[in-house]
XYZ file of C-alpha atoms in Angstrom:
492
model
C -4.597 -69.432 33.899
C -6.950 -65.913 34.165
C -6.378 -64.869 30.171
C -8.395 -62.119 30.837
C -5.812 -59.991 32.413
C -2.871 -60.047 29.017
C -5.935 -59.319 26.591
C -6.738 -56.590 28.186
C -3.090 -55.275 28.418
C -2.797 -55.580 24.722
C -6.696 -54.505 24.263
C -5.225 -51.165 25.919
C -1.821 -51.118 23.974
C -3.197 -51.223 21.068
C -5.465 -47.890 21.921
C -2.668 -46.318 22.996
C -0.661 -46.943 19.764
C -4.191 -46.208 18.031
C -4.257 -43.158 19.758
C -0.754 -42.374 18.776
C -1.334 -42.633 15.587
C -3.954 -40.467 15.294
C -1.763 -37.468 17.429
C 1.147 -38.042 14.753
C -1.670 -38.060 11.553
C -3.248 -34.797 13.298
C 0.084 -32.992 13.916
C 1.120 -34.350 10.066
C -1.494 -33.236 8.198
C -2.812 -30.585 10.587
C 0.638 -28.598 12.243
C 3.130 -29.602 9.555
C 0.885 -29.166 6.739
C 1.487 -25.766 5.616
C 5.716 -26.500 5.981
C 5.292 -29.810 3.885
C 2.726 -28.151 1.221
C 5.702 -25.260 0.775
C 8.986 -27.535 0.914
C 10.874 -26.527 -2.037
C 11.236 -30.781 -2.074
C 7.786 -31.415 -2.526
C 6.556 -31.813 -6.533
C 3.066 -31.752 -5.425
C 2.489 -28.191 -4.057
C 2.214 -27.036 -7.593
C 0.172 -29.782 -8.877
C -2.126 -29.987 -6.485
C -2.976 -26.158 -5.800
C -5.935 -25.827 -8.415
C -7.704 -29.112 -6.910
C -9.481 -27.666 -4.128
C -11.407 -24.343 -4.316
C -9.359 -20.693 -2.758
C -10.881 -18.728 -0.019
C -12.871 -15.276 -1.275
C -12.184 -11.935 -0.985
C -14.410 -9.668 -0.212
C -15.275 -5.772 0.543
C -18.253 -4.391 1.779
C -20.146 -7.583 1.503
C -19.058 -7.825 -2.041
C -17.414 -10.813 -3.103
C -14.565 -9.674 -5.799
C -12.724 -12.514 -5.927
C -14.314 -16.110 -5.901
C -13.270 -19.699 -7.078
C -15.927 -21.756 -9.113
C -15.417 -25.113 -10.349
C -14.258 -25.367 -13.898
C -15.965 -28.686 -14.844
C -12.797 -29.783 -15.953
C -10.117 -31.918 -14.528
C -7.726 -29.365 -15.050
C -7.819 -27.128 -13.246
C -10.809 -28.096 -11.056
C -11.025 -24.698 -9.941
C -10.712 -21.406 -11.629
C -10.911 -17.650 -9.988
C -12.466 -14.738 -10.669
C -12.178 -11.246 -10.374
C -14.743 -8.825 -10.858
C -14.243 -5.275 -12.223
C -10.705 -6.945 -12.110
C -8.926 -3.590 -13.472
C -10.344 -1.880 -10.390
C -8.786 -4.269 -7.945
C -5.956 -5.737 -8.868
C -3.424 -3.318 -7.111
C -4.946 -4.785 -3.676
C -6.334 -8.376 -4.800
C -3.454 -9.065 -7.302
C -3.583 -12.476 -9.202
C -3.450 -15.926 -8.666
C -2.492 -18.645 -11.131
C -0.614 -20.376 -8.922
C 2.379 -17.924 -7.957
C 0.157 -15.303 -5.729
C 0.742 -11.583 -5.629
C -0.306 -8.674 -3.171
C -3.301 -10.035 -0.733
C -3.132 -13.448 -2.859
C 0.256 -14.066 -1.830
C 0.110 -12.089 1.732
C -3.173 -14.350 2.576
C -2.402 -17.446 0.557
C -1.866 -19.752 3.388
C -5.620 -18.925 4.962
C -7.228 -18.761 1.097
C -5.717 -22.601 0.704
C -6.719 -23.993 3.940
C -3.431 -24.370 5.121
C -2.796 -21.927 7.550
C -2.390 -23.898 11.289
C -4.960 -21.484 12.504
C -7.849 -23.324 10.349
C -5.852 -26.501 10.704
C -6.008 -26.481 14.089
C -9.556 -25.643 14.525
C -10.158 -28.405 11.910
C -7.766 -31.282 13.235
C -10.440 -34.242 12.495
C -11.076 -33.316 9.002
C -7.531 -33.565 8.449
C -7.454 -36.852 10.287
C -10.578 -38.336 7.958
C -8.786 -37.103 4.871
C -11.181 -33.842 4.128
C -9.126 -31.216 2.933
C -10.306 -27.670 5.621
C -12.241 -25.425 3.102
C -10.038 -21.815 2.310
C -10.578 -18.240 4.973
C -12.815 -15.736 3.066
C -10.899 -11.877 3.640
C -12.664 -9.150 4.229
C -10.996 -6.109 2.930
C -10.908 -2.612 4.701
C -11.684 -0.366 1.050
C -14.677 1.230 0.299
C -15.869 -0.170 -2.893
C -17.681 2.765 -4.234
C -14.448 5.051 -3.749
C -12.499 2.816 -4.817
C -13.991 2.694 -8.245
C -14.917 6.018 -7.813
C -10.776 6.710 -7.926
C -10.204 3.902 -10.636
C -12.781 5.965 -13.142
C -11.786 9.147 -12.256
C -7.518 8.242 -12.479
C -8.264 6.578 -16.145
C -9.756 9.710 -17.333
C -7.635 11.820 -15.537
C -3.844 11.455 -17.299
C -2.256 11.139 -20.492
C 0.195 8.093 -18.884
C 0.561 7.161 -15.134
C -1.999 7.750 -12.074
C -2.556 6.247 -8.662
C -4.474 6.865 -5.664
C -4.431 5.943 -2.031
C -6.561 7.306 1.044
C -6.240 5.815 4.597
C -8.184 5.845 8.043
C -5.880 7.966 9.922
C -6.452 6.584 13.489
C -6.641 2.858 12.473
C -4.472 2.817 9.503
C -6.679 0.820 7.374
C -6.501 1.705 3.806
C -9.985 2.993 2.150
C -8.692 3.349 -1.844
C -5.722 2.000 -3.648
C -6.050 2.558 -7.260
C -3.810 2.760 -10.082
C -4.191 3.297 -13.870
C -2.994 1.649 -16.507
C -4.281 -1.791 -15.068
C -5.138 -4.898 -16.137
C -7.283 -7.682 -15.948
C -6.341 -10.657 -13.159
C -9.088 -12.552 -15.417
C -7.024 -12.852 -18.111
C -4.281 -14.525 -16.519
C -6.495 -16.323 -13.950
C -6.071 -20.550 -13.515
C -8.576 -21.238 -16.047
C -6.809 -19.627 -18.759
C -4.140 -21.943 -19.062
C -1.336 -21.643 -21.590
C -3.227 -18.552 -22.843
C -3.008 -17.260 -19.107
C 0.716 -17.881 -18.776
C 1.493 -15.898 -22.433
C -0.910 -12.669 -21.411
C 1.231 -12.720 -17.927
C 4.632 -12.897 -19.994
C 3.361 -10.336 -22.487
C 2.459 -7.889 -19.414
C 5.626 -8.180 -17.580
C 7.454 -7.169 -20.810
C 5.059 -4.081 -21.384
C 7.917 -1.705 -22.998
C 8.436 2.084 -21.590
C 7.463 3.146 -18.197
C 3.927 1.881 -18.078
C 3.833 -1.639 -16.449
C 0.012 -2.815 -15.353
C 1.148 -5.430 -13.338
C 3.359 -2.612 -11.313
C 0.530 -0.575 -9.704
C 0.832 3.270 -9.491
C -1.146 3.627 -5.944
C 2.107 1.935 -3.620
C 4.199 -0.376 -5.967
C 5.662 2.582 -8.180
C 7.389 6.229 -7.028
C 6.812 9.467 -8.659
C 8.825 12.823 -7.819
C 6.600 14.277 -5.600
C 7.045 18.041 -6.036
C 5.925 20.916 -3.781
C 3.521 17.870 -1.829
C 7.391 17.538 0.204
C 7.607 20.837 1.660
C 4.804 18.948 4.191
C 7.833 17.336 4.985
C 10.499 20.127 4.693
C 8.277 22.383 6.525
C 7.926 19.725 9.246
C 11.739 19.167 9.683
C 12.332 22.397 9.659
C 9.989 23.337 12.039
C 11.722 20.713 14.782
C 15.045 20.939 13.678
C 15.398 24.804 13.408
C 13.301 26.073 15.889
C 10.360 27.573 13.643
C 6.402 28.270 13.760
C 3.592 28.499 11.446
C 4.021 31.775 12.000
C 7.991 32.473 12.003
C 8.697 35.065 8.790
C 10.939 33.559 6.409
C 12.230 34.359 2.708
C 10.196 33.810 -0.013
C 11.943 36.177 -2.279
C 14.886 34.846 -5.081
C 17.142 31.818 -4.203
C 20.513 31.538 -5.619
C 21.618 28.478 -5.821
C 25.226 27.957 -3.774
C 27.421 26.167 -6.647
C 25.589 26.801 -9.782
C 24.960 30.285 -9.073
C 21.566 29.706 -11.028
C 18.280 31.057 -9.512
C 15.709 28.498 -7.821
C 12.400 30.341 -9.717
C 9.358 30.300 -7.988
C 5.866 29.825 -9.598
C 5.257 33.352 -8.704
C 7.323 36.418 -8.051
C 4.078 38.678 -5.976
C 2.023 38.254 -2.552
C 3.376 36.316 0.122
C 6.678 34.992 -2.721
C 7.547 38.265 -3.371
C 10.311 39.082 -0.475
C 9.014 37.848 3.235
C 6.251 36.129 4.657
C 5.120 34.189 7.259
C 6.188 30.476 6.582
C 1.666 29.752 6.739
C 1.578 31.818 3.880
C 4.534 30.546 1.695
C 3.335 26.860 2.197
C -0.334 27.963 0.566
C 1.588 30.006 -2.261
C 3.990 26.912 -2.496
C 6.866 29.581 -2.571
C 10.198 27.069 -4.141
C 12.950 29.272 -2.477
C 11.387 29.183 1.045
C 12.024 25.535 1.269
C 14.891 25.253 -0.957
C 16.408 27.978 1.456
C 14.927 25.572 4.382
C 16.579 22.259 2.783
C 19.938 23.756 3.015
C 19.740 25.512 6.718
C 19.129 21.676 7.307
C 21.120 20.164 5.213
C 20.467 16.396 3.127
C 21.275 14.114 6.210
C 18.681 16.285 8.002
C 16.107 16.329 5.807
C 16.880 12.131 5.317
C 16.593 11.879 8.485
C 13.423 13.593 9.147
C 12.050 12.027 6.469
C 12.633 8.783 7.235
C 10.337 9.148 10.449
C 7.579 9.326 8.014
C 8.392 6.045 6.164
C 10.654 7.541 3.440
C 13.855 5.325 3.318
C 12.977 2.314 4.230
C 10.032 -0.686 3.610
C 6.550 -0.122 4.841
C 4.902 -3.179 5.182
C 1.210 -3.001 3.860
C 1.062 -7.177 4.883
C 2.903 -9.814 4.801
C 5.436 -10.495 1.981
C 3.581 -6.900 0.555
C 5.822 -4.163 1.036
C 5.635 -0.807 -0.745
C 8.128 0.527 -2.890
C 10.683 2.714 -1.019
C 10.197 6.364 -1.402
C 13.292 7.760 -0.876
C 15.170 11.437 -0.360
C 18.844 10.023 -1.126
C 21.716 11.976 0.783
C 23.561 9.902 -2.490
C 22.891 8.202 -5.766
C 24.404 4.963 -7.668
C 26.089 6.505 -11.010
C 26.288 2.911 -12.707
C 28.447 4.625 -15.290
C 31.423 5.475 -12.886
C 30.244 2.923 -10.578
C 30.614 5.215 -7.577
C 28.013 7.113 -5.151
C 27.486 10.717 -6.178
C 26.619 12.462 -2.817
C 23.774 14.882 -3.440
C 25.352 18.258 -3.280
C 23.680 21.911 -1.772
C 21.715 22.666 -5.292
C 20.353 19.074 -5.360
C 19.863 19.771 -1.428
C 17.672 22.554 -2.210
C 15.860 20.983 -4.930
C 15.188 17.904 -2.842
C 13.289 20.412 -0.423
C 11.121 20.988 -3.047
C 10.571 17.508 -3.532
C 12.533 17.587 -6.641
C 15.891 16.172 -7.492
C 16.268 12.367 -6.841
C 13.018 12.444 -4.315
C 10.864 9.871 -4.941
C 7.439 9.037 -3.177
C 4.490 6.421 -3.511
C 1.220 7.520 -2.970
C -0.005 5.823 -0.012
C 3.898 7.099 1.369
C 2.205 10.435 1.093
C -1.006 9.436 2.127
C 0.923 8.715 5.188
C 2.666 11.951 5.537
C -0.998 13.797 5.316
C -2.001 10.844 8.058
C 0.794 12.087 10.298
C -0.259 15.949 9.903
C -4.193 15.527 10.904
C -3.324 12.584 13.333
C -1.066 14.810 15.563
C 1.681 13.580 14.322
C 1.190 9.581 14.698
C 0.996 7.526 11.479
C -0.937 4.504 11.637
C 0.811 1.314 10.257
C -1.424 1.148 6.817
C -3.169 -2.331 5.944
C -5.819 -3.803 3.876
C -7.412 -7.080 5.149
C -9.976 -6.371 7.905
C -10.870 -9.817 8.550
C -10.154 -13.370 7.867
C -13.365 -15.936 8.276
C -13.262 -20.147 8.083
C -16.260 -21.487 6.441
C -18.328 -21.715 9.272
C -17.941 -17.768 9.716
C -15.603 -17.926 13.241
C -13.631 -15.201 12.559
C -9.814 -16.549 12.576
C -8.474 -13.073 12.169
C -8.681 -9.678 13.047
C -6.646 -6.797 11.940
C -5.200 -5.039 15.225
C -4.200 -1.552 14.540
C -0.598 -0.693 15.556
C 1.364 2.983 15.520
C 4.115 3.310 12.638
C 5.630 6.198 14.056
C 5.550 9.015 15.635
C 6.865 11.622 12.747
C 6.321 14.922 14.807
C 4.881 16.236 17.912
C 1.596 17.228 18.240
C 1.947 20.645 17.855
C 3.881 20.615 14.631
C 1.041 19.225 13.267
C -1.411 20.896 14.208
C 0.374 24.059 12.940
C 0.692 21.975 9.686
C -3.034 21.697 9.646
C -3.976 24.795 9.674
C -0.673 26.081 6.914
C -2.883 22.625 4.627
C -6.044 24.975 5.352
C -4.584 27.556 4.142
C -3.692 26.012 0.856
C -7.259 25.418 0.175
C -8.561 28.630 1.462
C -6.278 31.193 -0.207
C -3.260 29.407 -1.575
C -2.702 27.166 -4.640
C -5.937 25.228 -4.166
C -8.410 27.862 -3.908
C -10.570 26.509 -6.490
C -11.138 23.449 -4.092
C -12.561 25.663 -1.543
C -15.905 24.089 -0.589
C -14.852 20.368 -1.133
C -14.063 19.508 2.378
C -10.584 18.869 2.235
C -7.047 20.584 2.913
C -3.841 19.806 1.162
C -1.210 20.712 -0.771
C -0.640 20.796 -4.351
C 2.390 19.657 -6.045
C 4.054 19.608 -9.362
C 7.029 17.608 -10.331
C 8.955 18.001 -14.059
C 9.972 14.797 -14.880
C 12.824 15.391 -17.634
C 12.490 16.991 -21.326
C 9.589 15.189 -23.562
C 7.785 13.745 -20.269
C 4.805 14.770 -18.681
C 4.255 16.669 -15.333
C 3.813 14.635 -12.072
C 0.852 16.500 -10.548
C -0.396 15.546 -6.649
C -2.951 16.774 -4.086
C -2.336 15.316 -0.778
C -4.462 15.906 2.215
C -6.975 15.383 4.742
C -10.793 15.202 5.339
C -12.793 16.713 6.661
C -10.875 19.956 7.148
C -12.109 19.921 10.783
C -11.632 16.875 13.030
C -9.923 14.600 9.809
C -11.107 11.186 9.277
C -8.889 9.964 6.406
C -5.809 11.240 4.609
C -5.257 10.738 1.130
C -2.632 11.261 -1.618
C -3.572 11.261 -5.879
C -1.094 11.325 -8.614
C -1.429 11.981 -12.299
C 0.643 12.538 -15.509
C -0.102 14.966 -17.838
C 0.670 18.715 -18.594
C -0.655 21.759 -16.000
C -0.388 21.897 -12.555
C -1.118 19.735 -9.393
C -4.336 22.031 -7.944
C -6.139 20.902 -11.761
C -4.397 17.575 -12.572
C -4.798 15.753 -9.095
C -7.097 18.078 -7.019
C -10.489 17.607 -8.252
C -9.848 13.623 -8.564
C -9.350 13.755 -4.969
C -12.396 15.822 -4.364
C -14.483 13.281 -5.799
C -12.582 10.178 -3.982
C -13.248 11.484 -0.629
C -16.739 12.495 -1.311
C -17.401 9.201 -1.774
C -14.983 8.441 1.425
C -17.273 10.780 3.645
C -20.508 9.146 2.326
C -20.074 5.631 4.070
C-alpha cells in the first residue's frame, strides 16, 4: 500500500489548521485587541497599561509629552510633560484614566488602535506588543506660550485663549490660566499622584485647573455677542452695515428701567448707521435688535454658530456648551423660567444667562472673515507608527455655514471699524480687527473682559478669541494679550 498519499493529506491538514490558527491569533490579538483591552470584564486593562511605553505628542517638532522608563517594576513607564502648565488644556494627563488628546488619542498612543494593529499583524502573532502613534499637534508652540505668559499676568482670577486657522479649522493656541502641572499627577507619582489629582478636583470657588478656561469653561461674553446679534439681525430683519438704527436710550419693556450705554455722544447719542454703533459698542442698538427678533430668534441664529449644542474638538473631547437660553432651570421652584423681553434685550448684549467659551467665539470671528463658513476646529495634525508611515491625517471638514457671504463681509469691515475708530482704537496698528467686550459678572466679582477677532485685517488667516478677569474694560483687559498672541501667530 502507497503510504505516501494519507501523509501527505494530513502533512497538508495540519497546515491548514496551522494556518488557521495563526488567522484566529492575528484577528485575536490584532482586530479584537483594542475591544478585549477595553471590556469592562477584563482586570488586566488597568494593570497592564503602564508596562509598555505611550506614543508622544508633539508640536512643531517638539516633543511635549514623552514616556521614559522608570527603572522600576512599577510602573515601567512614566510620562512627561514639559512646560506642563502651558499644555495641559490640549495634552491633558495620563495616569491611567486619559483626558483631552490623552483620552481622544489613547487607542493610537497604546498601540491598540486596529489601524497599527493591522499594519503590525505578525508582531502580534510573535507576541511583540506594536510600539504607541506619536501625534503631531496643529498649535504653534511659541504662541501658545506666548498666550499662557501673557493670560497669567494678565487677570486677577480666570483667563483663556483660543485662535484657529479659519479655512482648515485647525486650532493654533488654546491656553488657559490658572493651570496645573500634568507632572505632578503623572504615572510615576504614584499614591502621591492620585492625592495631588483628588486635591485639584476639589479646588474650592470658581477656579478649577483641571477645568481649562480656553474651551472647557463659559464666561458671559458681553458686547463680543452683538457679532452675533448684529449677524441675526442682519438676515432675519432685512438690515445692512449701513441701515441707520437707534443708538439713543432703551427702555426696557417690563421693568421700565433704562438699558445705559457706555456712552451717551457720537454715533450712541440718537441715530447712526448700525457700522458705527458696532465700533462704539452702543448697548441699546442691540438690545433694541434682540427684541425686534425676539429669544427663539436670536437662539436660533446662534445656534448656527455652535452656541447650543456640543462642538466636537476630537473624539470623546467636546467643548463646553455656550449657550443663549430662550429658558433657565430655577432648581428652587424646580420649573423653567422662560427668559422674558428685558433678559431678551440683555442677552443681545451678550449679557443675561449668555454664556460662551473662547474657542466658541473664536469660531464666531472664524465665521465673519471666512465668509461666513466655520471650519470644524481640531488639534491633532497627524498620527505616525514608529516607523514614521503616517496612520493619520486630519481632513478638514465645514461646521457650518452661519451666514452668507455677504453678511460677513459687511461684518468685516463694522470689526475694522472697531479697531480703527471705535472701542479698540488704541489697537490700531496691531494687525487685527475685533470687537471688545465687557461682561459684569454679579456684585463682588470681577469683569469678564474679551477681544475677539481676526488677522490680518486684510485677507484673515486666523480668528481668535481672549478672555480675562479683572476690573476695566475689554479693549485694555483682553486686547493687547491678543495683540501679542497673533503676532506671534503671523510670524510662523
Amino acid at each position: 500500500m502507497n503510504m505516501d498519499k494519507p501523509i501527505r493529506r494530513v502533512a497538508i491538514f495540519g497546515l491548514l489548521l496551522l494556518f488557521g490558527l495563526m488567522a484566529q491569533v492575528n484577528y485575536v490579538q490584532g482586530s479584537q485587541a483594542e475591544d478585549l483591552q477595553s471590556d469592562s470584564l477584563n482586570s488586566r486593562k488597568y494593570a497592564d497599561v503602564f508596562k509598555t511605553p505611550r506614543g508622544r505628542i508633539i508640536a512643531d517638532g517638539q516633543v511635549l509629552v514623552d514616556s521614559p522608563e522608570t527603572h522600576e517594576d512599577s510602573p515601567k513607564y512614566g510620562r512627561t510633560y514639559k512646560n506642563g502648565p502651558v499644555w495641559a488644556p490640549v495634552t491633558g494627563y495620563f495616569n491611567g484614566s486619559p483626558t483631552k488628546v490623552e483620552l481622544a488619542y489613547n487607542s493610537m498612543l497604546t498601540g491598540k488602535d486596529k489601524r497599527i494593529t493591522h499594519q503590525r499583524w505578525f508582531d502580534t502573532f510573535i507576541g511583540k506588543k506594536p510600539d504607541g502613534a506619536n501625534l503631531e499637534l496643529s498649535l504653534n508652540t511659541a504662541a501658545q506660550q506666548t498666550a499662557y505668559q501673557r493670560l497669567k499676568a494678565g487677570t486677577s482670577r480666570r483667563a483663556g485663549a483660543a485662535v484657529v486657522d479659519i479655512k482648515t479649522g485647525a486650532v493654533q493656541v488654546l491656553a488657559s490660566y490658572p493651570s496645573f502641572d500634568p507632572n505632578e499627577v503623572a504615572p510615576q507619582q504614584k499614591t502621591k499622584g492620585g492625592k495631588r489629582l483628588a486635591e485639584l478636583d476639589r479646588a474650592p470657588g470658581v477656579i478649577k485647573p483641571l477645568i481649562d478656561n480656553a474651551m472647557s469653561q463659559t464666561f458671559p461674553p458681553g458686547s463680543s455677542f452683538k457679532t452675533v446679534t448684529a449677524a441675526v439681525a442682519m438676515e432675519q430683519l432685512g438690515l445692512s452695515s449701513s441701515s441707520v438704527v437707534n443708538t439713543g436710550q432703551l427702555i426696557l419693556p417690563e421693568s421700565g428701567k433704562p438699558l445705559p450705554n457706555s456712552h451717551d455722544t457720537g454715533n450712541c447719542g440718537s441715530q447712526a448707521p448700525l457700522r458705527g454703533a458696532f465700533a462704539e459698542s452702543c448697548n441699546s442698538t442691540f438690545g433694541e435688535l434682540a427684541l425686534k427678533l425676539g429669544i427663539e430668534q436670536l437662539n436660533q441664529g446662534a445656534t448656527k454658530f455652535g452656541f447650543n449644542r456640543k462642538v466636537m474638538v476630537e473624539p470623546d473631547v467636546a467643548a463646553a456648551e455656550s449657550d443663549v437660553p430662550v429658558s433657565v432651570f430655577d432648581p428652587r421652584t424646580q420649573k423653567d423660567i422662560p427668559t422674558g423681553k428685558d433678559g431678551t434685550a440683555r442677552s443681545g448684549i451678550g449679557q443675561e444667562n449668555v454664556r460662551a467659551t473662547p474657542l466658541q467665539m473664536a469660531m464666531v470671528a472664524s465665521a465673519v472673515a471666512n465668509k461666513g463658513k466655520i471650519m470644524k476646529p481640531y488639534l491633532v495634525q497627524k498620527a505616525r507608527a514608529t516607523d514614521q508611515s503616517e496612520i493619520y491625517n486630519a481632513s478638514p471638514s465645514m461646521f457650518s455655514q452661519a451666514m452668507k457671504a455677504d453678511t460677513a463681509d459687511q461684518l468685516a469691515d463694522m470689526m475694522r471699524a472697531v479697531v480703527s475708530e471705535g472701542t479698540a482704537k488704541k489697537l490700531a496698528g496691531q494687525h487685527i480687527a475685533g470687537k471688545t467686550g465687557t461682561a459684569e459678572q454679579g456684585a463682588g466679582n470681577p469683569n469678564s473682559r474679551w477681544f475677539v477677532g481676526f488677522s490680518p485685517i486684510e485677507k484673515p488667516r486666523y480668528a481668535f478669541a481672549v478672555v480675562t478677569e479683572g476690573v476695566g474694560d475689554g479693549a485694555s483687559g483682553a486686547g493687547p494679550i491678543a495683540a501679542s498672541i497673533m503676532a506671534q501667530v503671523l510670524k510662523k
